[in-house]
Amino acid sequence: MNTSTVPEPRTAAAFAARRRSTETAVGRVHDALARLRRDGALISVAAIARRANVSRTFLYDNPQARAAVSAAMASVGEQRTQRLADHDAEHEATWRERALNAEDALKAARTEILAQRTRIGELLGQVRDLESEWTEESIQRITTENITLKQRVRQLTADNRTLDERLKAARSNLRFQDRRLADLEAQITNPSQGVQQ
């Protein structure tokens, strides 16, 4: 068996070349991460490996590259979670506002219906009390007004029903948004489940 030894300067040169190659690859990884962030592209191990022209094994084995990739993916996960939370907060505010508006409109419609019923009752009482003293023209005018008021009550009742249905829908949507918000809060408290490689 022939045991030849490699001269010391060649080994040092090989180590230096290997170190320069590794440093260049780590630099390419950092450049690829910067480009991916700038472009707004999805940051994943495969995408970084393609852009940096390195292997996935290098990204997992090299401590500097692994730390840079992990930091970038954690940052992207936090930004994505924040964007989702902001988006859901906007929708929740919109549905909450719609529900409050529907409740206000429903209260106004109920008040108007009550006022119209009271007015109809007063007019019917006046018709009964003074029917003998009124002329045919007055009776006709009051009857027409009574019919108009009844139509108005029917319209307000229909509006009330519509507003009640809208209120129920808004409350249902608000409950859905609350569940969605709870899910997002759960994801924020446990970010390891939300980040995918």
PDB file of C-alpha atoms in Angstrom:
ATOM      1  CA  MET A   1       0.000   0.000   0.000  1.00  0.00           C
ATOM      2  CA  ASN A   2       1.313   3.355  -0.999  1.00  0.00           C
ATOM      3  CA  THR A   3       0.736   6.088   1.523  1.00  0.00           C
ATOM      4  CA  SER A   4       1.621   9.355  -0.075  1.00  0.00           C
ATOM      5  CA  THR A   5       1.100  12.514   1.889  1.00  0.00           C
ATOM      6  CA  VAL A   6      -0.221  15.721   0.414  1.00  0.00           C
ATOM      7  CA  PRO A   7       2.132  18.590   0.963  1.00  0.00           C
ATOM      8  CA  GLU A   8       1.029  21.060   3.651  1.00  0.00           C
ATOM      9  CA  PRO A   9       0.736  24.147   1.374  1.00  0.00           C
ATOM     10  CA  ARG A  10      -1.660  22.349  -0.989  1.00  0.00           C
ATOM     11  CA  THR A  11      -3.938  21.404   1.912  1.00  0.00           C
ATOM     12  CA  ALA A  12      -3.984  24.963   3.209  1.00  0.00           C
ATOM     13  CA  ALA A  13      -4.743  26.248  -0.275  1.00  0.00           C
ATOM     14  CA  ALA A  14      -7.587  23.739  -0.669  1.00  0.00           C
ATOM     15  CA  PHE A  15      -9.047  24.763   2.696  1.00  0.00           C
ATOM     16  CA  ALA A  16      -8.779  28.442   1.757  1.00  0.00           C
ATOM     17  CA  ALA A  17     -10.460  27.799  -1.608  1.00  0.00           C
ATOM     18  CA  ARG A  18     -13.208  25.822   0.122  1.00  0.00           C
ATOM     19  CA  ARG A  19     -13.708  28.654   2.644  1.00  0.00           C
ATOM     20  CA  ARG A  20     -13.885  31.279  -0.150  1.00  0.00           C
ATOM     21  CA  SER A  21     -16.368  29.093  -2.057  1.00  0.00           C
ATOM     22  CA  THR A  22     -18.537  28.734   1.042  1.00  0.00           C
ATOM     23  CA  GLU A  23     -18.402  32.481   1.766  1.00  0.00           C
ATOM     24  CA  THR A  24     -19.360  33.224  -1.851  1.00  0.00           C
ATOM     25  CA  ALA A  25     -22.298  30.803  -1.625  1.00  0.00           C
ATOM     26  CA  VAL A  26     -23.449  32.372   1.657  1.00  0.00           C
ATOM     27  CA  GLY A  27     -23.235  35.788  -0.025  1.00  0.00           C
ATOM     28  CA  ARG A  28     -25.372  34.494  -2.896  1.00  0.00           C
ATOM     29  CA  VAL A  29     -27.909  33.199  -0.348  1.00  0.00           C
ATOM     30  CA  HIS A  30     -28.125  36.651   1.249  1.00  0.00           C
ATOM     31  CA  ASP A  31     -28.487  38.260  -2.210  1.00  0.00           C
ATOM     32  CA  ALA A  32     -31.208  35.766  -3.162  1.00  0.00           C
ATOM     33  CA  LEU A  33     -33.094  36.517   0.055  1.00  0.00           C
ATOM     34  CA  ALA A  34     -32.877  40.252  -0.655  1.00  0.00           C
ATOM     35  CA  ARG A  35     -34.181  39.743  -4.216  1.00  0.00           C
ATOM     36  CA  LEU A  36     -37.039  37.517  -3.033  1.00  0.00           C
ATOM     37  CA  ARG A  37     -38.076  40.093  -0.416  1.00  0.00           C
ATOM     38  CA  ARG A  38     -37.839  42.931  -2.945  1.00  0.00           C
ATOM     39  CA  ASP A  39     -39.905  41.019  -5.531  1.00  0.00           C
ATOM     40  CA  GLY A  40     -42.456  39.967  -2.904  1.00  0.00           C
ATOM     41  CA  ALA A  41     -42.020  36.330  -3.943  1.00  0.00           C
ATOM     42  CA  LEU A  42     -42.667  33.320  -1.741  1.00  0.00           C
ATOM     43  CA  ILE A  43     -39.664  32.591   0.453  1.00  0.00           C
ATOM     44  CA  SER A  44     -38.965  28.878   0.714  1.00  0.00           C
ATOM     45  CA  VAL A  45     -35.852  26.700   0.878  1.00  0.00           C
ATOM     46  CA  ALA A  46     -36.376  25.569  -2.714  1.00  0.00           C
ATOM     47  CA  ALA A  47     -36.802  29.131  -4.015  1.00  0.00           C
ATOM     48  CA  ILE A  48     -33.711  30.361  -2.169  1.00  0.00           C
ATOM     49  CA  ALA A  49     -31.651  27.401  -3.418  1.00  0.00           C
ATOM     50  CA  ARG A  50     -32.701  28.113  -7.019  1.00  0.00           C
ATOM     51  CA  ARG A  51     -31.986  31.856  -6.809  1.00  0.00           C
ATOM     52  CA  ALA A  52     -28.654  31.436  -4.993  1.00  0.00           C
ATOM     53  CA  ASN A  53     -27.562  28.513  -7.209  1.00  0.00           C
ATOM     54  CA  VAL A  54     -26.779  26.332  -4.195  1.00  0.00           C
ATOM     55  CA  SER A  55     -28.109  22.987  -3.056  1.00  0.00           C
ATOM     56  CA  ARG A  56     -30.774  22.577  -0.420  1.00  0.00           C
ATOM     57  CA  THR A  57     -28.284  20.497   1.548  1.00  0.00           C
ATOM     58  CA  PHE A  58     -25.954  23.486   1.678  1.00  0.00           C
ATOM     59  CA  LEU A  59     -28.784  25.622   3.077  1.00  0.00           C
ATOM     60  CA  TYR A  60     -29.447  23.061   5.812  1.00  0.00           C
ATOM     61  CA  ASP A  61     -25.787  22.189   6.601  1.00  0.00           C
ATOM     62  CA  ASN A  62     -24.195  25.661   6.611  1.00  0.00           C
ATOM     63  CA  PRO A  63     -24.984  27.441   9.910  1.00  0.00           C
ATOM     64  CA  GLN A  64     -24.874  30.962   8.422  1.00  0.00           C
ATOM     65  CA  ALA A  65     -27.138  30.058   5.500  1.00  0.00           C
ATOM     66  CA  ARG A  66     -29.517  28.113   7.750  1.00  0.00           C
ATOM     67  CA  ALA A  67     -29.766  31.069  10.172  1.00  0.00           C
ATOM     68  CA  ALA A  68     -30.426  33.545   7.325  1.00  0.00           C
ATOM     69  CA  VAL A  69     -33.123  31.308   5.792  1.00  0.00           C
ATOM     70  CA  SER A  70     -34.786  30.683   9.163  1.00  0.00           C
ATOM     71  CA  ALA A  71     -34.814  34.404   9.983  1.00  0.00           C
ATOM     72  CA  ALA A  72     -36.261  35.284   6.577  1.00  0.00           C
ATOM     73  CA  MET A  73     -38.987  32.633   6.797  1.00  0.00           C
ATOM     74  CA  ALA A  74     -39.902  33.699  10.342  1.00  0.00           C
ATOM     75  CA  SER A  75     -40.097  37.328   9.214  1.00  0.00           C
ATOM     76  CA  VAL A  76     -42.332  36.418   6.274  1.00  0.00           C
ATOM     77  CA  GLY A  77     -44.577  34.322   8.550  1.00  0.00           C
ATOM     78  CA  GLU A  78     -44.980  37.221  10.976  1.00  0.00           C
ATOM     79  CA  GLN A  79     -45.738  39.657   8.135  1.00  0.00           C
ATOM     80  CA  ARG A  80     -48.293  37.256   6.625  1.00  0.00           C
ATOM     81  CA  THR A  81     -49.943  36.754  10.016  1.00  0.00           C
ATOM     82  CA  GLN A  82     -50.066  40.524  10.582  1.00  0.00           C
ATOM     83  CA  ARG A  83     -51.564  41.131   7.129  1.00  0.00           C
ATOM     84  CA  LEU A  84     -54.233  38.478   7.753  1.00  0.00           C
ATOM     85  CA  ALA A  85     -55.004  39.936  11.165  1.00  0.00           C
ATOM     86  CA  ASP A  86     -55.277  43.471   9.720  1.00  0.00           C
ATOM     87  CA  HIS A  87     -57.505  42.235   6.887  1.00  0.00           C
ATOM     88  CA  ASP A  88     -59.774  40.356   9.291  1.00  0.00           C
ATOM     89  CA  ALA A  89     -59.939  43.368  11.611  1.00  0.00           C
ATOM     90  CA  GLU A  90     -61.136  45.512   8.693  1.00  0.00           C
ATOM     91  CA  HIS A  91     -63.840  42.984   7.789  1.00  0.00           C
ATOM     92  CA  GLU A  92     -64.914  42.619  11.399  1.00  0.00           C
ATOM     93  CA  ALA A  93     -65.232  46.393  11.748  1.00  0.00           C
ATOM     94  CA  THR A  94     -67.304  46.525   8.558  1.00  0.00           C
ATOM     95  CA  TRP A  95     -69.689  43.796   9.722  1.00  0.00           C
ATOM     96  CA  ARG A  96     -69.938  45.285  13.192  1.00  0.00           C
ATOM     97  CA  GLU A  97     -70.809  48.659  11.658  1.00  0.00           C
ATOM     98  CA  ARG A  98     -73.427  47.050   9.412  1.00  0.00           C
ATOM     99  CA  ALA A  99     -74.957  45.247  12.378  1.00  0.00           C
ATOM    100  CA  LEU A 100     -75.139  48.479  14.380  1.00  0.00           C
ATOM    101  CA  ASN A 101     -76.690  50.324  11.425  1.00  0.00           C
ATOM    102  CA  ALA A 102     -79.245  47.545  10.958  1.00  0.00           C
ATOM    103  CA  GLU A 103     -80.146  47.662  14.662  1.00  0.00           C
ATOM    104  CA  ASP A 104     -80.603  51.451  14.505  1.00  0.00           C
ATOM    105  CA  ALA A 105     -82.772  51.177  11.388  1.00  0.00           C
ATOM    106  CA  LEU A 106     -84.822  48.409  13.017  1.00  0.00           C
ATOM    107  CA  LYS A 107     -85.453  50.540  16.107  1.00  0.00           C
ATOM    108  CA  ALA A 108     -86.455  53.498  13.917  1.00  0.00           C
ATOM    109  CA  ALA A 109     -88.848  51.302  11.896  1.00  0.00           C
ATOM    110  CA  ARG A 110     -90.464  49.916  15.057  1.00  0.00           C
ATOM    111  CA  THR A 111     -90.910  53.440  16.431  1.00  0.00           C
ATOM    112  CA  GLU A 112     -92.464  54.580  13.148  1.00  0.00           C
ATOM    113  CA  ILE A 113     -94.822  51.572  13.059  1.00  0.00           C
ATOM    114  CA  LEU A 114     -95.945  52.282  16.607  1.00  0.00           C
ATOM    115  CA  ALA A 115     -96.553  55.945  15.738  1.00  0.00           C
ATOM    116  CA  GLN A 116     -98.534  54.991  12.632  1.00  0.00           C
ATOM    117  CA  ARG A 117    -100.676  52.503  14.559  1.00  0.00           C
ATOM    118  CA  THR A 118    -101.370  55.113  17.209  1.00  0.00           C
ATOM    119  CA  ARG A 119    -102.358  57.609  14.516  1.00  0.00           C
ATOM    120  CA  ILE A 120    -104.652  55.056  12.850  1.00  0.00           C
ATOM    121  CA  GLY A 121    -106.296  54.317  16.199  1.00  0.00           C
ATOM    122  CA  GLU A 122    -106.877  58.024  16.828  1.00  0.00           C
ATOM    123  CA  LEU A 123    -108.391  58.514  13.370  1.00  0.00           C
ATOM    124  CA  LEU A 124    -110.662  55.490  13.720  1.00  0.00           C
ATOM    125  CA  GLY A 125    -111.797  56.805  17.100  1.00  0.00           C
ATOM    126  CA  GLN A 126    -112.531  60.195  15.597  1.00  0.00           C
ATOM    127  CA  VAL A 127    -114.482  58.577  12.758  1.00  0.00           C
ATOM    128  CA  ARG A 128    -116.649  56.619  15.194  1.00  0.00           C
ATOM    129  CA  ASP A 129    -117.192  59.537  17.550  1.00  0.00           C
ATOM    130  CA  LEU A 130    -117.975  62.142  14.928  1.00  0.00           C
ATOM    131  CA  GLU A 131    -119.377  60.038  12.119  1.00  0.00           C
ATOM    132  CA  SER A 132    -122.817  61.522  12.399  1.00  0.00           C
ATOM    133  CA  GLU A 133    -121.539  65.116  12.233  1.00  0.00           C
ATOM    134  CA  TRP A 134    -119.263  64.734   9.236  1.00  0.00           C
ATOM    135  CA  THR A 135    -120.174  65.209   5.628  1.00  0.00           C
ATOM    136  CA  GLU A 136    -119.759  62.555   2.999  1.00  0.00           C
ATOM    137  CA  GLU A 137    -116.706  64.431   1.668  1.00  0.00           C
ATOM    138  CA  SER A 138    -115.002  64.395   5.104  1.00  0.00           C
ATOM    139  CA  ILE A 139    -115.720  60.714   5.538  1.00  0.00           C
ATOM    140  CA  GLN A 140    -114.253  60.031   2.087  1.00  0.00           C
ATOM    141  CA  ARG A 141    -111.106  62.058   2.927  1.00  0.00           C
ATOM    142  CA  ILE A 142    -110.605  60.232   6.240  1.00  0.00           C
ATOM    143  CA  THR A 143    -111.218  56.860   4.599  1.00  0.00           C
ATOM    144  CA  THR A 144    -108.609  57.685   1.946  1.00  0.00           C
ATOM    145  CA  GLU A 145    -106.165  58.802   4.648  1.00  0.00           C
ATOM    146  CA  ASN A 146    -106.894  55.619   6.588  1.00  0.00           C
ATOM    147  CA  ILE A 147    -106.158  53.476   3.526  1.00  0.00           C
ATOM    148  CA  THR A 148    -102.935  55.416   2.930  1.00  0.00           C
ATOM    149  CA  LEU A 149    -101.874  54.944   6.537  1.00  0.00           C
ATOM    150  CA  LYS A 150    -102.617  51.210   6.375  1.00  0.00           C
ATOM    151  CA  GLN A 151    -100.514  50.930   3.247  1.00  0.00           C
ATOM    152  CA  ARG A 152     -97.735  52.823   5.023  1.00  0.00           C
ATOM    153  CA  VAL A 153     -97.981  50.442   7.994  1.00  0.00           C
ATOM    154  CA  ARG A 154     -97.760  47.435   5.644  1.00  0.00           C
ATOM    155  CA  GLN A 155     -94.715  48.990   3.961  1.00  0.00           C
ATOM    156  CA  LEU A 156     -93.054  49.708   7.315  1.00  0.00           C
ATOM    157  CA  THR A 157     -93.825  46.183   8.496  1.00  0.00           C
ATOM    158  CA  ALA A 158     -92.175  44.769   5.367  1.00  0.00           C
ATOM    159  CA  ASP A 159     -89.202  47.104   5.875  1.00  0.00           C
ATOM    160  CA  ASN A 160     -89.025  45.988   9.487  1.00  0.00           C
ATOM    161  CA  ARG A 161     -88.965  42.345   8.401  1.00  0.00           C
ATOM    162  CA  THR A 162     -86.198  43.083   5.854  1.00  0.00           C
ATOM    163  CA  LEU A 163     -84.113  44.954   8.407  1.00  0.00           C
ATOM    164  CA  ASP A 164     -84.598  42.150  10.903  1.00  0.00           C
ATOM    165  CA  GLU A 165     -83.293  39.632   8.327  1.00  0.00           C
ATOM    166  CA  ARG A 166     -80.299  41.879   7.583  1.00  0.00           C
ATOM    167  CA  LEU A 167     -79.573  42.159  11.289  1.00  0.00           C
ATOM    168  CA  LYS A 168     -79.635  38.366  11.642  1.00  0.00           C
ATOM    169  CA  ALA A 169     -77.282  38.023   8.658  1.00  0.00           C
ATOM    170  CA  ALA A 170     -74.919  40.664  10.039  1.00  0.00           C
ATOM    171  CA  ARG A 171     -74.847  38.940  13.427  1.00  0.00           C
ATOM    172  CA  SER A 172     -74.116  35.617  11.749  1.00  0.00           C
ATOM    173  CA  ASN A 173     -71.267  37.169   9.770  1.00  0.00           C
ATOM    174  CA  LEU A 174     -69.920  38.793  12.918  1.00  0.00           C
ATOM    175  CA  ARG A 175     -69.897  35.412  14.686  1.00  0.00           C
ATOM    176  CA  PHE A 176     -67.996  33.947  11.722  1.00  0.00           C
ATOM    177  CA  GLN A 177     -65.478  36.809  11.857  1.00  0.00           C
ATOM    178  CA  ASP A 178     -65.064  36.290  15.603  1.00  0.00           C
ATOM    179  CA  ARG A 179     -64.275  32.609  14.999  1.00  0.00           C
ATOM    180  CA  ARG A 180     -61.806  33.569  12.254  1.00  0.00           C
ATOM    181  CA  LEU A 181     -60.150  36.080  14.558  1.00  0.00           C
ATOM    182  CA  ALA A 182     -59.843  33.421  17.270  1.00  0.00           C
ATOM    183  CA  ASP A 183     -58.203  31.079  14.741  1.00  0.00           C
ATOM    184  CA  LEU A 184     -55.727  33.783  13.739  1.00  0.00           C
ATOM    185  CA  GLU A 185     -54.942  34.546  17.372  1.00  0.00           C
ATOM    186  CA  ALA A 186     -54.277  30.858  17.888  1.00  0.00           C
ATOM    187  CA  GLN A 187     -51.931  30.881  14.897  1.00  0.00           C
ATOM    188  CA  ILE A 188     -50.123  33.940  16.245  1.00  0.00           C
ATOM    189  CA  THR A 189     -49.615  32.330  19.651  1.00  0.00           C
ATOM    190  CA  ASN A 190     -48.240  29.157  18.025  1.00  0.00           C
ATOM    191  CA  PRO A 191     -46.346  30.384  14.893  1.00  0.00           C
ATOM    192  CA  SER A 192     -44.567  27.067  14.295  1.00  0.00           C
ATOM    193  CA  GLN A 193     -47.785  25.570  12.869  1.00  0.00           C
ATOM    194  CA  GLY A 194     -48.430  28.506  10.498  1.00  0.00           C
ATOM    195  CA  VAL A 195     -44.961  28.519   8.827  1.00  0.00           C
ATOM    196  CA  GLN A 196     -44.533  25.963   6.082  1.00  0.00           C
ATOM    197  CA  GLN A 197     -41.225  25.123   4.431  1.00  0.00           C
TER     198      GLN A 197
END
